[in-house]
XYZ file of C-alpha atoms in Angstrom:
579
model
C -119.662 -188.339 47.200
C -121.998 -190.946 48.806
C -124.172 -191.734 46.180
C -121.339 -191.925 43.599
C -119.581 -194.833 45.570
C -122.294 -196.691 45.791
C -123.015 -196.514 42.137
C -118.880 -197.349 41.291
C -118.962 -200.153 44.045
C -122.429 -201.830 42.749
C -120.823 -205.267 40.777
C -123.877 -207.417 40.552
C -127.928 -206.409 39.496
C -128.690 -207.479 42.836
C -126.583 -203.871 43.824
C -128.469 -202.106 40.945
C -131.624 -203.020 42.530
C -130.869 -202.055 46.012
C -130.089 -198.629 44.717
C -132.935 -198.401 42.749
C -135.074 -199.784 45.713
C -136.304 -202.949 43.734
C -135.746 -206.795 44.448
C -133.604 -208.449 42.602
C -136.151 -210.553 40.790
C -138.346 -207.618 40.266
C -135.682 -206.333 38.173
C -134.589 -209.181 36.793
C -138.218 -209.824 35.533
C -138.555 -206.415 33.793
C -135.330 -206.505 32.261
C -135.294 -210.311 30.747
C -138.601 -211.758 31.127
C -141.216 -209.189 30.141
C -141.361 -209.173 26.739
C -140.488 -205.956 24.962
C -143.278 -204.937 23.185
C -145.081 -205.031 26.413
C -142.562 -202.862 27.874
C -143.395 -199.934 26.135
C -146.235 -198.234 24.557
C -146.094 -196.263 21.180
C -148.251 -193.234 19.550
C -147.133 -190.374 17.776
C -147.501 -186.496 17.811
C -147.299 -183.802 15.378
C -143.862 -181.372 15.902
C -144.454 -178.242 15.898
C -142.470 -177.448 12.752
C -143.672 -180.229 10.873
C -143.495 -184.042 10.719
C -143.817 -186.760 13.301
C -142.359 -187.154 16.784
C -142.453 -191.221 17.948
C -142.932 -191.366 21.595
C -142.373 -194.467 23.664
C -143.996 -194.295 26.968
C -142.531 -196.987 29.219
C -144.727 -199.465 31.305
C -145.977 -198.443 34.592
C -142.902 -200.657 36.210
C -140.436 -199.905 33.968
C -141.124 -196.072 34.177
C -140.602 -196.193 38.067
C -137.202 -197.786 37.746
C -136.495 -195.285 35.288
C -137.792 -192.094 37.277
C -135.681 -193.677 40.193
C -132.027 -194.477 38.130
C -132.764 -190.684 36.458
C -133.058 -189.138 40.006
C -129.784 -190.835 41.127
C -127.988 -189.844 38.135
C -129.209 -186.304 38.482
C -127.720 -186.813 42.370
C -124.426 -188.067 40.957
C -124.067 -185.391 38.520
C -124.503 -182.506 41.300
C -122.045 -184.341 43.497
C -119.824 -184.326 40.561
C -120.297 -180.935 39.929
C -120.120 -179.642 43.490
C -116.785 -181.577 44.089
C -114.743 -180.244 41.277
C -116.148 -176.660 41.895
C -118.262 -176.213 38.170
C -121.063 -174.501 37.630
C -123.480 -175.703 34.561
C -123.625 -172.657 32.447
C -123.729 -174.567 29.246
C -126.161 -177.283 28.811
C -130.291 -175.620 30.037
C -131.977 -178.700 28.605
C -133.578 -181.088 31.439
C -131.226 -179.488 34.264
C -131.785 -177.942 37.643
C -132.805 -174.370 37.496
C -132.082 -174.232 33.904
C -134.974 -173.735 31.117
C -135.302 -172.135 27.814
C -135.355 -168.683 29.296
C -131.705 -168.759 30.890
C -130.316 -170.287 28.117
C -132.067 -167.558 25.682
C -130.585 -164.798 27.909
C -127.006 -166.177 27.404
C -127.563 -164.885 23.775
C -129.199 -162.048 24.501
C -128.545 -158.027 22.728
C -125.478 -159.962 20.033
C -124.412 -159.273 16.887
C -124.592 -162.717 15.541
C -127.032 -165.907 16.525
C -125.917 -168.706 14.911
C -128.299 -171.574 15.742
C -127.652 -175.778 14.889
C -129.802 -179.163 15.777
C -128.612 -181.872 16.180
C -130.388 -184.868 13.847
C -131.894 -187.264 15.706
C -129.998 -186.643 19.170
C -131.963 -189.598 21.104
C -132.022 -191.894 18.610
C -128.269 -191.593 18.148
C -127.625 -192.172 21.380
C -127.472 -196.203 21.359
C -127.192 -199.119 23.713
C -122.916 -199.097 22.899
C -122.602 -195.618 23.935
C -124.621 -195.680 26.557
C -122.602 -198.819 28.084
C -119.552 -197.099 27.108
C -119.891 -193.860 28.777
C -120.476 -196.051 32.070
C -117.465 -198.124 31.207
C -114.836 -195.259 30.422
C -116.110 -191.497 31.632
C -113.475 -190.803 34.601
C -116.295 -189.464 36.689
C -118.052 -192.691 36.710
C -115.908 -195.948 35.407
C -118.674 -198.274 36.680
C -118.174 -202.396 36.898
C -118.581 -203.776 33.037
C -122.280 -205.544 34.447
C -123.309 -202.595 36.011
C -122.571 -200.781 32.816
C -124.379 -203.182 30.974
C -127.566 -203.189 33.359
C -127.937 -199.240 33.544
C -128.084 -199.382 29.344
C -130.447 -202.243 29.378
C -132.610 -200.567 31.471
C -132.695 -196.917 29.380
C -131.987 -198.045 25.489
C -134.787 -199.644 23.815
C -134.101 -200.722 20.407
C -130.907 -199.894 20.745
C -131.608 -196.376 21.181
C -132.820 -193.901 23.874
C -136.639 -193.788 23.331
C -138.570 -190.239 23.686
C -140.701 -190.789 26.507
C -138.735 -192.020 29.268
C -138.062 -190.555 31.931
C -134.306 -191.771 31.853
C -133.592 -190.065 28.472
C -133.356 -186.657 29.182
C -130.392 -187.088 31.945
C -128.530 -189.923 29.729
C -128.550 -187.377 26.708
C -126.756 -184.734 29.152
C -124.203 -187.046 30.495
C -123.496 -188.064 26.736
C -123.960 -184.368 25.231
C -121.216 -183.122 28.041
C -118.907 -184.612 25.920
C -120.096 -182.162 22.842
C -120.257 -179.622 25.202
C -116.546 -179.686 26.141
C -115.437 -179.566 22.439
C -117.605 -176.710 21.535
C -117.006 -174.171 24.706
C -113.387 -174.919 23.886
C -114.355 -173.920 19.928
C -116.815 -170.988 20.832
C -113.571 -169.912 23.311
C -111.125 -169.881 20.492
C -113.031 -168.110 18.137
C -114.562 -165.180 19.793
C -118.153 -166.959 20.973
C -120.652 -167.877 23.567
C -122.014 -171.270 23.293
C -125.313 -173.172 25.134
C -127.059 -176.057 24.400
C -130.934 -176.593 25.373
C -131.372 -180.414 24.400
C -130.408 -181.044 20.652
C -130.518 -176.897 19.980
C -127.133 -175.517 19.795
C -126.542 -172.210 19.857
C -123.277 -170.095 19.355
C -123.244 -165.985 19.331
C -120.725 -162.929 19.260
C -120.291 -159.657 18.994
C -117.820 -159.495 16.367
C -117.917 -157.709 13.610
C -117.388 -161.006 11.158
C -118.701 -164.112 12.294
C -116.145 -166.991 12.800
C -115.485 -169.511 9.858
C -114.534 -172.387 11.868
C -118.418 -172.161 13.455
C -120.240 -171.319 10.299
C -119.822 -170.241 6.992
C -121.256 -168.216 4.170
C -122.433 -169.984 1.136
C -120.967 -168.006 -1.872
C -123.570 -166.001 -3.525
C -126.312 -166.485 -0.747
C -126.237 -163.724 1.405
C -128.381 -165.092 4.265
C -127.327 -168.534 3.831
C -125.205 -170.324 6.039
C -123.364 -173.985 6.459
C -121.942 -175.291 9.609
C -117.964 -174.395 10.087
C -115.447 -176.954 8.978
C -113.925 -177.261 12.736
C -117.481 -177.469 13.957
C -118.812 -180.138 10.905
C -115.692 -182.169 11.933
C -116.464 -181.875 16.013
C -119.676 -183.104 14.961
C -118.604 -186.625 13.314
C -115.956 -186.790 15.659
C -118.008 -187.303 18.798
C -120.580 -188.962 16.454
C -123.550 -186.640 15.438
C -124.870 -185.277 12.833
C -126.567 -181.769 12.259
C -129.680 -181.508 10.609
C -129.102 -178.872 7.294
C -132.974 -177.627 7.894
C -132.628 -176.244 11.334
C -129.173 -174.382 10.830
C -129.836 -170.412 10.674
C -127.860 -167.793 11.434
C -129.602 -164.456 12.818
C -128.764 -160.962 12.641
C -129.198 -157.892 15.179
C -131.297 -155.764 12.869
C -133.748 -158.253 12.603
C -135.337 -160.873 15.012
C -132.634 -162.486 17.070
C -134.362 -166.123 18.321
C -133.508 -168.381 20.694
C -135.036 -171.710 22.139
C -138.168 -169.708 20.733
C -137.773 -166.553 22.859
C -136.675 -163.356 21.112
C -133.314 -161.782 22.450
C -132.276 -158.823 20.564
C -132.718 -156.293 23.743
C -134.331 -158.527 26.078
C -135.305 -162.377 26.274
C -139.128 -162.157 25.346
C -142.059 -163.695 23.604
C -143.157 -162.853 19.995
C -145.793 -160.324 19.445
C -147.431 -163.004 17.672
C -147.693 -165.183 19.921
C -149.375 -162.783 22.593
C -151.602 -161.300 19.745
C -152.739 -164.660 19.597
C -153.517 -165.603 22.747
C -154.806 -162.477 23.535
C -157.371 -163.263 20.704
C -157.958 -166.404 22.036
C -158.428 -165.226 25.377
C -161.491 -162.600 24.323
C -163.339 -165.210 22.491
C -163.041 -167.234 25.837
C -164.518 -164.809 27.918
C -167.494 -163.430 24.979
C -168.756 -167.500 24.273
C -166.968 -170.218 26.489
C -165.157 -171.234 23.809
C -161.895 -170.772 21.091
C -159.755 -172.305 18.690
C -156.726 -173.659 18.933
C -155.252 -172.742 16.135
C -151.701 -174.244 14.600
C -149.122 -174.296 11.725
C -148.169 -177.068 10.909
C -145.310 -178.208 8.532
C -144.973 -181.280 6.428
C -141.700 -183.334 5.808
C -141.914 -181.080 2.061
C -142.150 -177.913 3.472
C -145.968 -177.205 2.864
C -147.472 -175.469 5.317
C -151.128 -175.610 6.645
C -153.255 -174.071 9.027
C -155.333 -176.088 11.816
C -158.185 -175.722 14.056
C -159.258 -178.013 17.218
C -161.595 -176.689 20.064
C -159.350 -174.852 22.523
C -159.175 -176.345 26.110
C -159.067 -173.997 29.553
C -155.857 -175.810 30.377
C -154.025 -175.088 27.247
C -154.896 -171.484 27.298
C -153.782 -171.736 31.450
C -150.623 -172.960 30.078
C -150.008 -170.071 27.209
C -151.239 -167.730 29.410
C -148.651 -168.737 32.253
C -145.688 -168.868 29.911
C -145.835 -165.565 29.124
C -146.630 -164.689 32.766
C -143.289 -166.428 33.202
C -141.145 -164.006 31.124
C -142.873 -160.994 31.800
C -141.765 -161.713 35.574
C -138.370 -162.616 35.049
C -137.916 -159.569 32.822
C -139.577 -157.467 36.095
C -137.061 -159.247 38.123
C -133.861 -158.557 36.139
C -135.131 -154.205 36.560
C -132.832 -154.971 39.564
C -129.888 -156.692 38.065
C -127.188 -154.069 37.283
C -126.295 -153.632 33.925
C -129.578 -154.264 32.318
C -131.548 -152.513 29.878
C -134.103 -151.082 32.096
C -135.519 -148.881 29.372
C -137.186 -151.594 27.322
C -138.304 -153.804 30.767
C -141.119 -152.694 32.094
C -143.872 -154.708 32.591
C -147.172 -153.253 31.595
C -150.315 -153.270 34.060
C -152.520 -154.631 30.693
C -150.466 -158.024 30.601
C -151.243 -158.860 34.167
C -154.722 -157.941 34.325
C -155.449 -160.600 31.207
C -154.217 -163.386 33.083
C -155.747 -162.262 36.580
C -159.186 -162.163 34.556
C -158.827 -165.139 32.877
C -157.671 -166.778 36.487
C -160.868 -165.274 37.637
C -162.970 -166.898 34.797
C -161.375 -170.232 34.718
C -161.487 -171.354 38.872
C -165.025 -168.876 39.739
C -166.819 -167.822 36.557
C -167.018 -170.887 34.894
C -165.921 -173.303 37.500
C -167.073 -177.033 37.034
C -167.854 -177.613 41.609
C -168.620 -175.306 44.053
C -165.971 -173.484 45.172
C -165.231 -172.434 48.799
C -162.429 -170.259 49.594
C -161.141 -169.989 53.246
C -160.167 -166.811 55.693
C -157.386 -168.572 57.040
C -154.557 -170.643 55.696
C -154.951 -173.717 57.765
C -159.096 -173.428 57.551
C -158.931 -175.759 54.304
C -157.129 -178.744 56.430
C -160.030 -178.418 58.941
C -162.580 -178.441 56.325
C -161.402 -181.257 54.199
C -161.359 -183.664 57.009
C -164.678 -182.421 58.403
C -166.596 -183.154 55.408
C -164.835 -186.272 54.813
C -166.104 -187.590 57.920
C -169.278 -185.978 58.015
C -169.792 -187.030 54.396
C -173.051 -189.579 54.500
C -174.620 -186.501 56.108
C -174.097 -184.143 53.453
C -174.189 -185.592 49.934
C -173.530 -182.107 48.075
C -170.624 -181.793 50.123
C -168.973 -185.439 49.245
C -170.001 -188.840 47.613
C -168.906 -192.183 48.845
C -168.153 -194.340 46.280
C -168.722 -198.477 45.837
C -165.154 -199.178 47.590
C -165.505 -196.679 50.436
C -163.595 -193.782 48.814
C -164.965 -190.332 49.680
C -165.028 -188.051 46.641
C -165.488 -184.355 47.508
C -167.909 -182.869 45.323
C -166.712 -179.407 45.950
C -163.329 -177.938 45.071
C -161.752 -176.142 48.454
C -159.374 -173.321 47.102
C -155.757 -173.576 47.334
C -154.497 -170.190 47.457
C -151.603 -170.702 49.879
C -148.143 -170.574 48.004
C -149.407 -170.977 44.837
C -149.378 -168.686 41.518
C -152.805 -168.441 41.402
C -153.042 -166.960 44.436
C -150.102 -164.579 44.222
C -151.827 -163.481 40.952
C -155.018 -163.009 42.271
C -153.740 -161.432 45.500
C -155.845 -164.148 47.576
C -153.215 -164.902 50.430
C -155.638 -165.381 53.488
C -157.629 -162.816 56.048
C -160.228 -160.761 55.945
C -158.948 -157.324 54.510
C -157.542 -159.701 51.332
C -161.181 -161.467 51.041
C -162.758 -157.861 51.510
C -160.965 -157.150 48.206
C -161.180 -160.089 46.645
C -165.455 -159.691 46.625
C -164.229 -156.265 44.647
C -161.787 -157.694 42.547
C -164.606 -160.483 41.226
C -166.823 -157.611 41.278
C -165.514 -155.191 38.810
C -164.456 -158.460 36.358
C -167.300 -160.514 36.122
C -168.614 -157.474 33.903
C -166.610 -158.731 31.196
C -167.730 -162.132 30.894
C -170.683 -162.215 28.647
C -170.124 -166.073 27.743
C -171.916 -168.589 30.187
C -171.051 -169.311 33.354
C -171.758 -168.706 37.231
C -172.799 -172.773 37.068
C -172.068 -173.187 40.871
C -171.357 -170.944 43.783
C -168.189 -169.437 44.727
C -168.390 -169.437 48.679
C -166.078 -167.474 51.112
C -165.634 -169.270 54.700
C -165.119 -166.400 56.806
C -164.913 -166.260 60.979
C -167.836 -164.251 62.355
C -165.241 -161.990 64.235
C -163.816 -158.690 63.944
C -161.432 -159.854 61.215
C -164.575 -160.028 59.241
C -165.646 -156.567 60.018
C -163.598 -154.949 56.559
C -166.030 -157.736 54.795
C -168.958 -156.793 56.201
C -168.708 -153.015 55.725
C -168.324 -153.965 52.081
C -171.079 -156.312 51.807
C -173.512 -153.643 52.762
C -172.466 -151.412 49.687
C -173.472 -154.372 47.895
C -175.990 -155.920 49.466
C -179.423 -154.585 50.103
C -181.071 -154.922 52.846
C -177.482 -154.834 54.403
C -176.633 -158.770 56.038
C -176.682 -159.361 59.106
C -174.100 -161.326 61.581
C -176.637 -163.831 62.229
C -177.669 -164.749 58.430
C -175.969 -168.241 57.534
C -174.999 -166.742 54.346
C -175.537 -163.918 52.253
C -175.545 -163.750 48.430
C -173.390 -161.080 47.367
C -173.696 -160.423 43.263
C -173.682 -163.046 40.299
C -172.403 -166.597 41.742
C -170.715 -165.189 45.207
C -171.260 -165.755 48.460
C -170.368 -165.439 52.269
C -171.126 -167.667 54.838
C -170.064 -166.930 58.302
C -168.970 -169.344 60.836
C -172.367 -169.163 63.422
C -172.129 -167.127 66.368
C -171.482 -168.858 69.569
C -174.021 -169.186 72.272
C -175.350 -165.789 73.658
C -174.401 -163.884 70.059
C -170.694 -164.230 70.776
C -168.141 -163.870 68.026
C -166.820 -166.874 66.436
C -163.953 -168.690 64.613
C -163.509 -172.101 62.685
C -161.578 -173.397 65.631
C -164.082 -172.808 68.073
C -166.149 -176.036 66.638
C -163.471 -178.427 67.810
C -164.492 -180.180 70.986
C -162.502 -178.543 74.233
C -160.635 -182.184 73.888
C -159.051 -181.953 70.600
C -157.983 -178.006 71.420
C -156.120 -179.244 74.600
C -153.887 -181.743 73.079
C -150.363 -181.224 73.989
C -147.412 -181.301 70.855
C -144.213 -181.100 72.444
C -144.928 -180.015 75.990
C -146.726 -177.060 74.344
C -150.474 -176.001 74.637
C -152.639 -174.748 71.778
C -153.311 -171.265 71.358
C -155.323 -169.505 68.137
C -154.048 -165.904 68.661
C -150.528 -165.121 66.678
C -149.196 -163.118 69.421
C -149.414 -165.823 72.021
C -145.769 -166.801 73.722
C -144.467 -169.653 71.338
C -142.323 -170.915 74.817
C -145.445 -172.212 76.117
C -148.146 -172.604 73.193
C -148.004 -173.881 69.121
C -150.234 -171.787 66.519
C -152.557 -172.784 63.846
C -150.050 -174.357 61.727
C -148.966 -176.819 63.873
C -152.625 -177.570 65.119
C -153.848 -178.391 61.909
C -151.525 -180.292 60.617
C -150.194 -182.696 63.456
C -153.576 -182.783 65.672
C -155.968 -182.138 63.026
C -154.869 -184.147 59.938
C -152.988 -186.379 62.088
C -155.941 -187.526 64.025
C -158.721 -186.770 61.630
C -160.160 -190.730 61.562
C -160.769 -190.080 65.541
C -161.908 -186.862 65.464
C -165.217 -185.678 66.649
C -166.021 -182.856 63.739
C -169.882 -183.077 64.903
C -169.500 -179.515 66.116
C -168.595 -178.734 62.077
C -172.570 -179.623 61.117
C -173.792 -176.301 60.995
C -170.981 -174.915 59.039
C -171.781 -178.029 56.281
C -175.231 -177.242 56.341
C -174.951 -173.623 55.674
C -172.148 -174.539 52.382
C -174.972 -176.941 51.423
C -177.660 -174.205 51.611
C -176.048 -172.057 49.095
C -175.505 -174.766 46.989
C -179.221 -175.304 47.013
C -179.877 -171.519 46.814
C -177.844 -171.291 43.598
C -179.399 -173.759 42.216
C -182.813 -171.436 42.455
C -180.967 -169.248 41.326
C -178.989 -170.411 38.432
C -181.126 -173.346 37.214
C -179.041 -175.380 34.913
């Protein structure tokens, strides 16, 4: 309970601003001599069902005291948690390994799905209760200026303001208290309850749903009120529901929850993948889409928009769904789950592979060079970095000194993207990659192929699987000693050169003999993965604490011929593709 105590023992600011890691007069400044409109910046956003959201977005200063008092909170919270043995399976809003999905599949194959918002949940949230939770919660009971700091530094006009980065964690401390009340109510009455945020969300199984949650309204079959035991839980720990967001949802018809359908299985609406699907095909036949919106008015009236669609947005959509199709893959091995409807067909993941494909090759906005190995990319950054006056279509040094890379070297290691795309380093993976790339690019009729997509490969026999493919593709078949070789549309290879005498090569073997024999914990380096780790370190360790750790000192010089076969194909594409 370390970080706990040193919250409850803090009596001054001057302890607030240790913790927070500010001076005192730093703090002091922000807090009581900035003035406020300066402290935060206002705009406003559409909802998504209509109306206007206000956002505050704190100054630069004020944001990183925020980000640094949430992070603590969210420390003091686990410790909380951790000592009295509880596990958070109510609130999914803004917590740790919670999101809209497991709080949907709380409610998932039910009878009933009774959903509530709560009106205005920030803004009711003011500077008094924010002071007063500090003041009196038992797991906190904080010094009365303490107290008064910590609300001073997250309340702004006497309210928490959308936008900060302190909101989110305040709002779950507070809401606890609504949570208690309501698993207690949901207990009592036959019903699971969550809360994602200011969505509340109560379902069962029984054949009549309880009157103390909700209620329904004489003569409207499909209308319901909020419960008298839940109206009055409400008040008492000083909300207030909002009448237009209270639904209640039946099994034989859409079940929704946090916006993810749950009558069988937590899932996305067909609509919403119809959509993006559409979306998606007028991407890859022009370069460009719609966005295209509903939006609803404070009245009710509904209208339809249309902005120009952006490659991140449609990244985004397209990754959402990714999301729940995988978790739904993942639970096919949870016992107890309805296997029948969860299977994940081949056609969703090829959509988002291709439109990965189109998005960082196709239509790419910088060259693109992907790397064999995992650890090539370190070496390559730092060699063009420092080789950068020599090779201007490589890198750009700006006014101040700054080297800008004017080529984007593929990050494929760990990521999504290259999970997706089955790019995870070697030859055999790169081999079918080039026929991956191959058999999409057919579908792309809208423009693209505006700069090369280059793969780094070592000229040894890891690159032998490439090579044998390259001269299905290729005619006259490449040889070892071409710098690079243009493979179809806006792909290429380029080979590290062979050594002296026409012996194989590898990206390592252009650092001097000096930097190779550099010692890291009375270890020497050694390339090959089978080498005896008691006496030598790998790649990993090479490239990141003798490579990037010494790259200002480094002699890359042997690295030259490598740039000036990248910058080659840049040229040749050019020829080739003339913008």
């Amino acid at each position: 309970m370390f970080f706990l105590h040193s919250l409850k023992s803090a009596t001054s600011l001057k302890d607030v601003a240790d913790l927070l890691g500010f001076k005192a007069s730093a703090l002091a400044y922000i807090l009581y001599k900035k003035d406020g409109a300066s402290k935060y910046k206002s705009f406003e956003i559409p909802k998504k069902h209509g109306g206007i959201r206000k956002i505050l977005a704190p100054s630069d200063e004020l944001k990183l005291m925020q980000r640094r008092l949430s992070d603590l909170l969210l420390d003091y919270n686990s410790e909380i948690k951790a000592h009295d043995g509880l596990k958070n399976q109510i609130s999914h809003g803004f917590e740790p390994d919670k999101s809209i999905v497991t709080n949907a599949e709380c409610h998932r194959n039910r009878r009933y799905v009774f959903n509530a918002d709560i009106k205005d949940f920030f803004g009711t949230i003011n500077f008094g209760r924010v002071r007063g939770f500090f003041l009196k919660d038992k797991n906190f009971e904080l010094h009365e200026t303490v107290a008064t700091i910590l609300a001073q530094i997250v309340c702004h006009d006497n309210s928490l303001p959308q936008g900060s980065p302190c909101s989110p964690v305040i709002s779950n401390l507070i809401g606890h208290v609504l949570d208690v009340h309501f698993v207690k109510l949901a207990a009592r009455s036959g019903c699971y309850y969550t809360r994602y945020a200011d969505d509340l969300t109560f379902s069962t199984n029984l054949k009549t749903f309880p009157k103390a949650i909700a209620t329904n309204v004489d003569g409207e079959n499909h209308s319901w009120i909020p419960g008298k035991e839940l109206a009055r839980l409400i008040k008492h720990c000083g909300f207030e529901l909002n009448p237009q967001k209270t639904r209640m949802q039946y099994r034989d018809s859409r079940q929704e929850v946090t916006g993810l359908v749950v009558n069988r299985k937590v899932n996305i609406r067909n609509e919403y993948r119809h959509h993006v699907r559409a979306m998606v095909h007028r991407l890859f036949s022009t370069g460009n889409f719609d966005f295209e919106q509903t939006v609803v008015d404070e009245k009710g009236n509904s209208t339809k928009t249309k902005t120009p669609g952006t490659l991140s947005q449609l990244h985004g959509m397209l990754g959402f769904i990714h999301g729940i199709d995988v978790y739904n893959k993942d639970r096919l091995h949870t016992p107890h789950y309805d296997h029948q409807h969860s299977k994940l067909p081949r056609s969703k993941e090829t959509i988002y592979r291709r439109f990965l494909l189109f998005k960082e090759f196709y239509a790419a906005s910088a060259p693109v060079i992907i790397c064999e190995g995992k650890t090539d990319n370190v070496y390559l950054v730092h060699a063009i970095r420092r080789l950068a006056s020599d090779f201007p279509k490589l890198a750009a040094i700006e006014k101040d000194g700054a080297i800008k890379l004017m080529t984007r070297i593929f990050r494929y290691s760990d990521t999504s993207t290259g999970k997706i795309l089955g790019i995870t380093g070697g030859g055999p993976c790169l081999k079918n990659f080039i026929n991956l790339y191959r058999a999409e690019i057919k579908q792309f009729t809208a423009p693209g192929r505006f700069h090369p997509v280059i793969l780094l490969v070592d000229n040894d026999s890891g690159a032998n699987e490439i090579y044998s493919t390259l001269k299905q593709i290729v005619k006259p078949p490449p040889s070892r000693n071409d710098p690079f070789v243009h493979v179809f549309g806006n792909l290429y290879v380029v080979p590290t050169p062979l050594l002296p005498g026409g012996g194989q090569s590898m990206i390592e073997d252009f650092f001097d003999s000096g930097i190779k024999s550099s010692v890291v914990s009375g270890k020497t380096f050694h390339p090959d993965s089978d080498a005896d780790t008691e006496t030598h370190y790998g790649k990993v360790i090479f490239a990141h604490k003798v490579i990037r750790t010494n790259a200002d000192t480094i002699d890359f010089s042997g690295f030259k011929e490598i740039l000036a076969n990248l910058t080659a194909v840049i040229d040749e594409h050019a020829k080739r593709f003339p913008s």
